[in-house]
GROMACS .gro file of C-alpha atoms in nm:
model
  332
    1MET     CA    1   4.578   0.181   1.819
    2ASP     CA    2   4.622   0.121   1.445
    3PHE     CA    3   4.491   0.363   1.182
    4GLY     CA    4   4.349   0.311   0.836
    5LEU     CA    5   4.243   0.531   0.546
    6VAL     CA    6   3.922   0.452   0.353
    7LEU     CA    7   3.871   0.586  -0.001
    8GLN     CA    8   3.645   0.533  -0.296
    9THR     CA    9   3.823   0.423  -0.613
   10ASP     CA   10   3.719   0.721  -0.823
   11PRO     CA   11   3.933   0.790  -1.128
   12PRO     CA   12   4.208   0.871  -1.168
   13ALA     CA   13   4.346   0.571  -0.984
   14SER     CA   14   4.679   0.751  -0.951
   15GLU     CA   15   4.512   0.990  -0.707
   16VAL     CA   16   4.398   0.699  -0.488
   17VAL     CA   17   4.752   0.560  -0.493
   18GLY     CA   18   4.895   0.900  -0.406
   19LEU     CA   19   4.663   0.945  -0.108
   20MET     CA   20   4.752   0.599   0.021
   21ARG     CA   21   5.122   0.681  -0.006
   22ARG     CA   22   5.055   1.002   0.184
   23ALA     CA   23   4.871   0.804   0.451
   24GLU     CA   24   5.162   0.564   0.499
   25ARG     CA   25   5.404   0.855   0.535
   26ASN     CA   26   5.176   0.992   0.809
   27GLY     CA   27   5.171   0.670   1.010
   28PHE     CA   28   4.862   0.492   0.876
   29GLY     CA   29   4.900   0.115   0.864
   30TYR     CA   30   4.597   0.018   0.654
   31GLY     CA   31   4.456   0.134   0.321
   32TRP     CA   32   4.092   0.046   0.253
   33THR     CA   33   3.858   0.112  -0.039
   34PHE     CA   34   3.491   0.068  -0.120
   35ASP     CA   35   3.411  -0.223  -0.354
   36SER     CA   36   3.118  -0.166  -0.591
   37ALA     CA   37   3.203  -0.253  -0.949
   38VAL     CA   38   2.934  -0.035  -1.110
   39LEU     CA   39   2.998   0.276  -0.901
   40TRP     CA   40   3.379   0.287  -0.889
   41GLN     CA   41   3.690   0.146  -1.055
   42GLU     CA   42   3.807  -0.207  -0.977
   43PRO     CA   43   3.986  -0.193  -0.640
   44PHE     CA   44   4.198  -0.505  -0.672
   45VAL     CA   45   4.377  -0.364  -0.976
   46ILE     CA   46   4.450  -0.048  -0.778
   47TYR     CA   47   4.567  -0.247  -0.472
   48SER     CA   48   4.852  -0.381  -0.681
   49ARG     CA   49   4.973  -0.027  -0.751
   50ILE     CA   50   4.928   0.080  -0.388
   51LEU     CA   51   5.129  -0.217  -0.266
   52GLU     CA   52   5.401  -0.151  -0.522
   53HIS     CA   53   5.436   0.211  -0.409
   54THR     CA   54   5.424   0.151  -0.031
   55THR     CA   55   5.636  -0.064   0.196
   56LYS     CA   56   5.423  -0.176   0.491
   57LEU     CA   57   5.066  -0.062   0.422
   58ARG     CA   58   4.807  -0.340   0.433
   59VAL     CA   59   4.522  -0.308   0.185
   60GLY     CA   60   4.176  -0.449   0.137
   61PRO     CA   61   3.809  -0.379   0.062
   62MET     CA   62   3.573  -0.221   0.313
   63VAL     CA   63   3.389  -0.427   0.212
   64THR     CA   64   3.358  -0.691  -0.057
   65ASN     CA   65   3.076  -0.947  -0.061
   66PRO     CA   66   3.019  -1.312  -0.159
   67GLY     CA   67   2.804  -1.233  -0.463
   68THR     CA   68   3.002  -1.002  -0.689
   69ARG     CA   69   3.282  -1.249  -0.762
   70THR     CA   70   3.305  -1.625  -0.731
   71TRP     CA   71   3.485  -1.722  -0.412
   72GLU     CA   72   3.781  -1.893  -0.577
   73VAL     CA   73   3.841  -1.579  -0.787
   74THR     CA   74   3.835  -1.360  -0.475
   75ALA     CA   75   4.071  -1.596  -0.293
   76SER     CA   76   4.310  -1.623  -0.587
   77THR     CA   77   4.321  -1.245  -0.627
   78PHE     CA   78   4.414  -1.195  -0.262
   79ALA     CA   79   4.665  -1.481  -0.277
   80THR     CA   80   4.829  -1.334  -0.588
   81LEU     CA   81   4.871  -0.994  -0.422
   82ASN     CA   82   5.011  -1.161  -0.112
   83ASP     CA   83   5.256  -1.366  -0.317
   84MET     CA   84   5.374  -1.052  -0.495
   85TYR     CA   85   5.395  -0.822  -0.192
   86GLY     CA   86   5.424  -1.040   0.116
   87ASN     CA   87   5.089  -1.106   0.287
   88ARG     CA   88   4.982  -0.742   0.305
   89THR     CA   89   4.611  -0.783   0.234
   90VAL     CA   90   4.300  -0.803   0.451
   91CYS     CA   91   3.959  -0.918   0.330
   92GLY     CA   92   3.677  -0.704   0.464
   93ILE     CA   93   3.346  -0.871   0.381
   94GLY     CA   94   2.975  -0.815   0.434
   95ARG     CA   95   2.635  -0.891   0.285
   96GLY     CA   96   2.678  -0.637   0.006
   97ASP     CA   97   2.483  -0.313  -0.011
   98SER     CA   98   2.571  -0.084  -0.301
   99ALA     CA   99   2.754  -0.355  -0.500
  100MET     CA  100   2.450  -0.581  -0.504
  101ARG     CA  101   2.161  -0.336  -0.510
  102VAL     CA  102   2.301  -0.121  -0.791
  103ALA     CA  103   2.315  -0.435  -1.004
  104GLY     CA  104   1.955  -0.524  -0.918
  105ARG     CA  105   2.038  -0.800  -0.672
  106LYS     CA  106   1.951  -0.847  -0.305
  107PRO     CA  107   2.227  -0.848  -0.042
  108ASN     CA  108   2.362  -1.192   0.040
  109THR     CA  109   2.223  -1.400   0.325
  110LEU     CA  110   2.427  -1.432   0.643
  111THR     CA  111   2.454  -1.807   0.581
  112ARG     CA  112   2.625  -1.734   0.251
  113VAL     CA  113   2.854  -1.477   0.413
  114GLY     CA  114   2.961  -1.729   0.678
  115GLU     CA  115   3.037  -1.995   0.417
  116ALA     CA  116   3.233  -1.742   0.210
  117ILE     CA  117   3.446  -1.638   0.508
  118ASP     CA  118   3.561  -1.994   0.564
  119THR     CA  119   3.609  -2.075   0.196
  120ILE     CA  120   3.790  -1.759   0.083
  121ARG     CA  121   4.028  -1.767   0.380
  122ALA     CA  122   4.108  -2.138   0.334
  123LEU     CA  123   4.172  -2.108  -0.040
  124ALA     CA  124   4.381  -1.791  -0.007
  125GLU     CA  125   4.596  -1.965   0.255
  126GLY     CA  126   4.651  -2.275   0.038
  127ARG     CA  127   4.407  -2.512   0.208
  128GLU     CA  128   4.132  -2.714   0.047
  129ALA     CA  129   3.775  -2.588   0.056
  130VAL     CA  130   3.449  -2.697  -0.102
  131VAL     CA  131   3.312  -2.464  -0.371
  132ASP     CA  132   2.963  -2.548  -0.501
  133GLY     CA  133   3.008  -2.908  -0.390
  134THR     CA  134   3.354  -2.952  -0.543
  135PRO     CA  135   3.674  -2.975  -0.333
  136VAL     CA  136   3.915  -2.705  -0.453
  137ARG     CA  137   4.269  -2.605  -0.357
  138ILE     CA  138   4.493  -2.339  -0.510
  139PRO     CA  139   4.818  -2.537  -0.555
  140TRP     CA  140   5.066  -2.253  -0.593
  141VAL     CA  141   4.989  -2.079  -0.263
  142LYS     CA  142   5.280  -2.103  -0.020
  143ASN     CA  143   5.269  -1.953   0.331
  144GLY     CA  144   4.962  -1.750   0.245
  145ARG     CA  145   4.787  -1.549   0.514
  146LEU     CA  146   4.449  -1.376   0.474
  147PRO     CA  147   4.266  -1.230   0.776
  148VAL     CA  148   3.893  -1.197   0.702
  149TRP     CA  149   3.707  -0.922   0.886
  150MET     CA  150   3.328  -0.897   0.878
  151ALA     CA  151   3.117  -0.580   0.878
  152ALA     CA  152   2.800  -0.606   1.087
  153TYR     CA  153   2.530  -0.414   1.275
  154GLY     CA  154   2.242  -0.651   1.359
  155PRO     CA  155   2.241  -0.922   1.627
  156LYS     CA  156   2.268  -1.220   1.392
  157ALA     CA  157   2.545  -1.058   1.189
  158LEU     CA  158   2.734  -0.961   1.506
  159ALA     CA  159   2.707  -1.320   1.625
  160LEU     CA  160   2.841  -1.450   1.295
  161ALA     CA  161   3.136  -1.210   1.312
  162GLY     CA  162   3.220  -1.341   1.657
  163GLN     CA  163   3.186  -1.702   1.550
  164LYS     CA  164   3.389  -1.694   1.228
  165ALA     CA  165   3.570  -1.370   1.146
  166ASP     CA  166   3.925  -1.272   1.236
  167GLY     CA  167   3.806  -0.914   1.282
  168PHE     CA  168   3.491  -0.708   1.319
  169ILE     CA  169   3.428  -0.388   1.120
  170LEU     CA  170   3.186  -0.137   1.272
  171GLN     CA  171   3.101   0.152   1.044
  172LEU     CA  172   3.021   0.421   1.301
  173ALA     CA  173   3.213   0.580   1.589
  174ASP     CA  174   2.947   0.625   1.856
  175PRO     CA  175   3.097   0.500   2.187
  176TYR     CA  176   2.763   0.373   2.325
  177LEU     CA  177   2.685   0.166   2.015
  178THR     CA  178   3.047   0.055   1.984
  179GLU     CA  179   3.040  -0.084   2.338
  180TRP     CA  180   2.711  -0.266   2.274
  181MET     CA  181   2.829  -0.423   1.949
  182VAL     CA  182   3.180  -0.515   2.062
  183LYS     CA  183   3.031  -0.695   2.363
  184ALA     CA  184   2.796  -0.887   2.132
  185VAL     CA  185   3.080  -0.994   1.903
  186ARG     CA  186   3.305  -1.101   2.190
  187ALA     CA  187   3.021  -1.291   2.360
  188ALA     CA  188   2.952  -1.482   2.039
  189ALA     CA  189   3.322  -1.563   2.003
  190ALA     CA  190   3.335  -1.699   2.358
  191GLU     CA  191   3.021  -1.909   2.301
  192ALA     CA  192   3.184  -2.054   1.989
  193GLY     CA  193   3.488  -2.161   2.193
  194ARG     CA  194   3.713  -1.887   2.059
  195ASP     CA  195   3.927  -1.643   2.252
  196PRO     CA  196   3.706  -1.330   2.243
  197ASP     CA  197   4.010  -1.103   2.262
  198SER     CA  198   4.146  -1.260   1.943
  199VAL     CA  199   3.880  -1.084   1.734
  200TYR     CA  200   4.034  -0.763   1.599
  201ILE     CA  201   3.802  -0.462   1.632
  202CYS     CA  202   3.801  -0.195   1.361
  203VAL     CA  203   3.581   0.115   1.381
  204ALA     CA  204   3.544   0.318   1.062
  205ALA     CA  205   3.387   0.663   1.025
  206PRO     CA  206   3.441   1.000   0.858
  207SER     CA  207   3.686   1.237   1.023
  208TYR     CA  208   3.705   1.610   0.959
  209VAL     CA  209   3.963   1.816   1.148
  210GLY     CA  210   3.885   2.186   1.192
  211ASP     CA  211   3.696   2.446   1.394
  212ASP     CA  212   3.404   2.502   1.153
  213LEU     CA  213   3.164   2.236   1.285
  214ALA     CA  214   2.878   2.341   1.059
  215HIS     CA  215   3.089   2.285   0.748
  216ALA     CA  216   3.232   1.960   0.884
  217ARG     CA  217   2.883   1.826   0.950
  218GLU     CA  218   2.769   1.903   0.596
  219GLN     CA  219   3.076   1.730   0.456
  220CYS     CA  220   3.010   1.416   0.663
  221ARG     CA  221   2.628   1.400   0.673
  222TRP     CA  222   2.636   1.146   0.389
  223PHE     CA  223   2.763   0.887   0.636
  224GLY     CA  224   2.440   0.891   0.838
  225GLY     CA  225   2.256   0.820   0.515
  226MET     CA  226   2.481   0.528   0.430
  227VAL     CA  227   2.446   0.376   0.776
  228GLY     CA  228   2.072   0.441   0.750
  229ASN     CA  229   2.054   0.192   0.462
  230HIS     CA  230   2.169  -0.087   0.690
  231VAL     CA  231   1.956   0.038   0.978
  232ALA     CA  232   1.647   0.032   0.755
  233ASP     CA  233   1.717  -0.334   0.680
  234LEU     CA  234   1.741  -0.404   1.054
  235VAL     CA  235   1.414  -0.225   1.129
  236ALA     CA  236   1.241  -0.418   0.851
  237LYS     CA  237   1.375  -0.744   0.994
  238TYR     CA  238   1.340  -0.692   1.368
  239GLY     CA  239   1.102  -0.399   1.411
  240GLU     CA  240   1.181  -0.056   1.552
  241HIS     CA  241   1.104  -0.140   1.917
  242SER     CA  242   1.199  -0.509   1.922
  243GLY     CA  243   1.480  -0.468   2.173
  244MET     CA  244   1.705  -0.665   1.936
  245VAL     CA  245   1.872  -0.347   1.809
  246PRO     CA  246   1.939  -0.036   2.022
  247GLU     CA  247   1.696   0.250   1.958
  248ALA     CA  248   2.003   0.476   1.971
  249LEU     CA  249   2.078   0.327   1.628
  250THR     CA  250   1.732   0.298   1.476
  251ALA     CA  251   1.538   0.608   1.588
  252TYR     CA  252   1.690   0.858   1.346
  253ILE     CA  253   1.568   0.693   1.022
  254LYS     CA  254   1.199   0.775   1.077
  255GLU     CA  255   1.216   1.056   0.818
  256ARG     CA  256   1.420   0.853   0.569
  257HIS     CA  257   1.266   0.836   0.218
  258GLY     CA  258   1.460   0.613  -0.021
  259TYR     CA  259   1.824   0.635  -0.123
  260ASP     CA  260   2.008   0.735  -0.441
  261TYR     CA  261   2.314   0.514  -0.492
  262SER     CA  262   2.454   0.741  -0.760
  263HIS     CA  263   2.561   0.968  -0.471
  264HIS     CA  264   2.662   0.684  -0.237
  265GLY     CA  265   2.934   0.790   0.007
  266ARG     CA  266   2.958   1.145  -0.126
  267ALA     CA  267   2.933   1.479   0.051
  268ASP     CA  268   2.671   1.603  -0.198
  269ASN     CA  269   2.435   1.310  -0.137
  270PRO     CA  270   2.077   1.451  -0.155
  271SER     CA  271   1.934   1.143   0.021
  272THR     CA  272   2.071   1.243   0.361
  273ASP     CA  273   1.862   1.546   0.456
  274PHE     CA  274   1.688   1.333   0.720
  275VAL     CA  275   2.015   1.290   0.915
  276PRO     CA  276   2.023   1.527   1.216
  277ASP     CA  277   2.334   1.702   1.344
  278GLU     CA  278   2.326   1.484   1.656
  279ILE     CA  279   2.377   1.168   1.449
  280VAL     CA  280   2.661   1.325   1.250
  281ASP     CA  281   2.833   1.424   1.574
  282ARG     CA  282   2.781   1.082   1.731
  283PHE     CA  283   2.877   0.870   1.430
  284CYS     CA  284   3.172   1.079   1.305
  285LEU     CA  285   3.481   1.253   1.443
  286LEU     CA  286   3.461   1.629   1.400
  287GLY     CA  287   3.631   1.938   1.542
  288PRO     CA  288   3.989   2.018   1.640
  289ALA     CA  289   4.247   1.741   1.669
  290GLU     CA  290   4.207   1.737   2.047
  291ALA     CA  291   3.841   1.634   2.011
  292HIS     CA  292   3.942   1.346   1.785
  293ILE     CA  293   4.203   1.231   2.033
  294GLU     CA  294   3.956   1.237   2.321
  295LYS     CA  295   3.696   1.031   2.135
  296LEU     CA  296   3.953   0.784   2.005
  297GLN     CA  297   4.088   0.732   2.356
  298ALA     CA  298   3.736   0.643   2.466
  299LEU     CA  299   3.699   0.399   2.177
  300ARG     CA  300   4.035   0.241   2.256
  301GLU     CA  301   3.920   0.179   2.613
  302LEU     CA  302   3.620  -0.009   2.469
  303GLY     CA  303   3.854  -0.250   2.291
  304VAL     CA  304   3.888  -0.084   1.951
  305ASP     CA  305   4.214  -0.188   1.782
  306GLN     CA  306   4.192   0.028   1.469
  307PHE     CA  307   4.023   0.348   1.363
  308ALA     CA  308   3.976   0.379   0.987
  309VAL     CA  309   3.924   0.732   0.853
  310TYR     CA  310   3.662   0.774   0.582
  311ALA     CA  311   3.802   1.061   0.374
  312MET     CA  312   3.515   1.136   0.139
  313HIS     CA  313   3.501   1.514   0.177
  314ASP     CA  314   3.676   1.832   0.062
  315ALA     CA  315   3.977   1.803   0.296
  316ARG     CA  316   4.128   1.462   0.231
  317GLU     CA  317   4.493   1.566   0.234
  318ALA     CA  318   4.437   1.790   0.536
  319VAL     CA  319   4.281   1.517   0.749
  320ILE     CA  320   4.559   1.271   0.659
  321ASP     CA  321   4.824   1.525   0.754
  322ALA     CA  322   4.644   1.634   1.073
  323TYR     CA  323   4.619   1.275   1.187
  324GLY     CA  324   4.984   1.218   1.109
  325GLU     CA  325   5.095   1.531   1.294
  326LYS     CA  326   4.873   1.522   1.603
  327VAL     CA  327   4.625   1.237   1.635
  328ILE     CA  328   4.824   0.922   1.556
  329PRO     CA  329   5.121   1.015   1.779
  330ALA     CA  330   4.882   1.075   2.071
  331LEU     CA  331   4.721   0.730   2.032
  332ARG     CA  332   5.045   0.542   1.975
   0.00000   0.00000   0.00000
């Protein structure tokens, strides 16, 4: 199993770079960041520094979207980093939640996401693609390689990930829901004539190593609120009891009342008081290192290739070091 570290690009950027260097020293293979231009600093600028100060770490957004930047700009940015540092980037992409809504826009349609996956990957790898009706190719790209992984929860998004994406990003670590969603992605890949096992599976969630479960839950409760944003969209689209989405995912948002993006992804988020302890325990990895190992072994048996640690809490260095000392060796 591979491991990644997920951070927000809060200033100073040097701190983000330092934590990514620490992660690589501890055996992490991927460095991810949020991508919301209004809320945090520009990640692609910081990726250049991370790549310069690491040797093998692969970096990318978890996740970008097709609406914040034009597709040729996104592709050229990835291709430039790859040309400088040797194909060490991954494009995580989705409809766009915080990046779009904070700027007063709606998340992108799945049709647009699917078109962007094909176009960004082709351009970043030096092939021709059509952008707004015009054939475009980036002429200086040589031997470029850009895997594009899609974040998804709902049935149509899961199907699109299976049909087009090189990888699937699931932002929660509940084994029951992971099994349900991985099966949906692999089934869609098979129906599209792809090898279902070729779709890389990445699960991302907060991890907090320690014996004080009450404190760990409070530090990670924000994650249930963030996931609840996407779940609310699914309930609005499909209905709470449609059978299209597992009630194990949708039931907990009944008491949800709005969401404040100024606290998005932060331990002090006041919009997450509706999230019960049960959801925090199911969606996150909490407790001593042995509990993390046990849950990760279960996820690996479900086909998960990578676990990405959200480290938005008061023990970032500690969780990186604990994973490096105990968890990663046990899963390798």
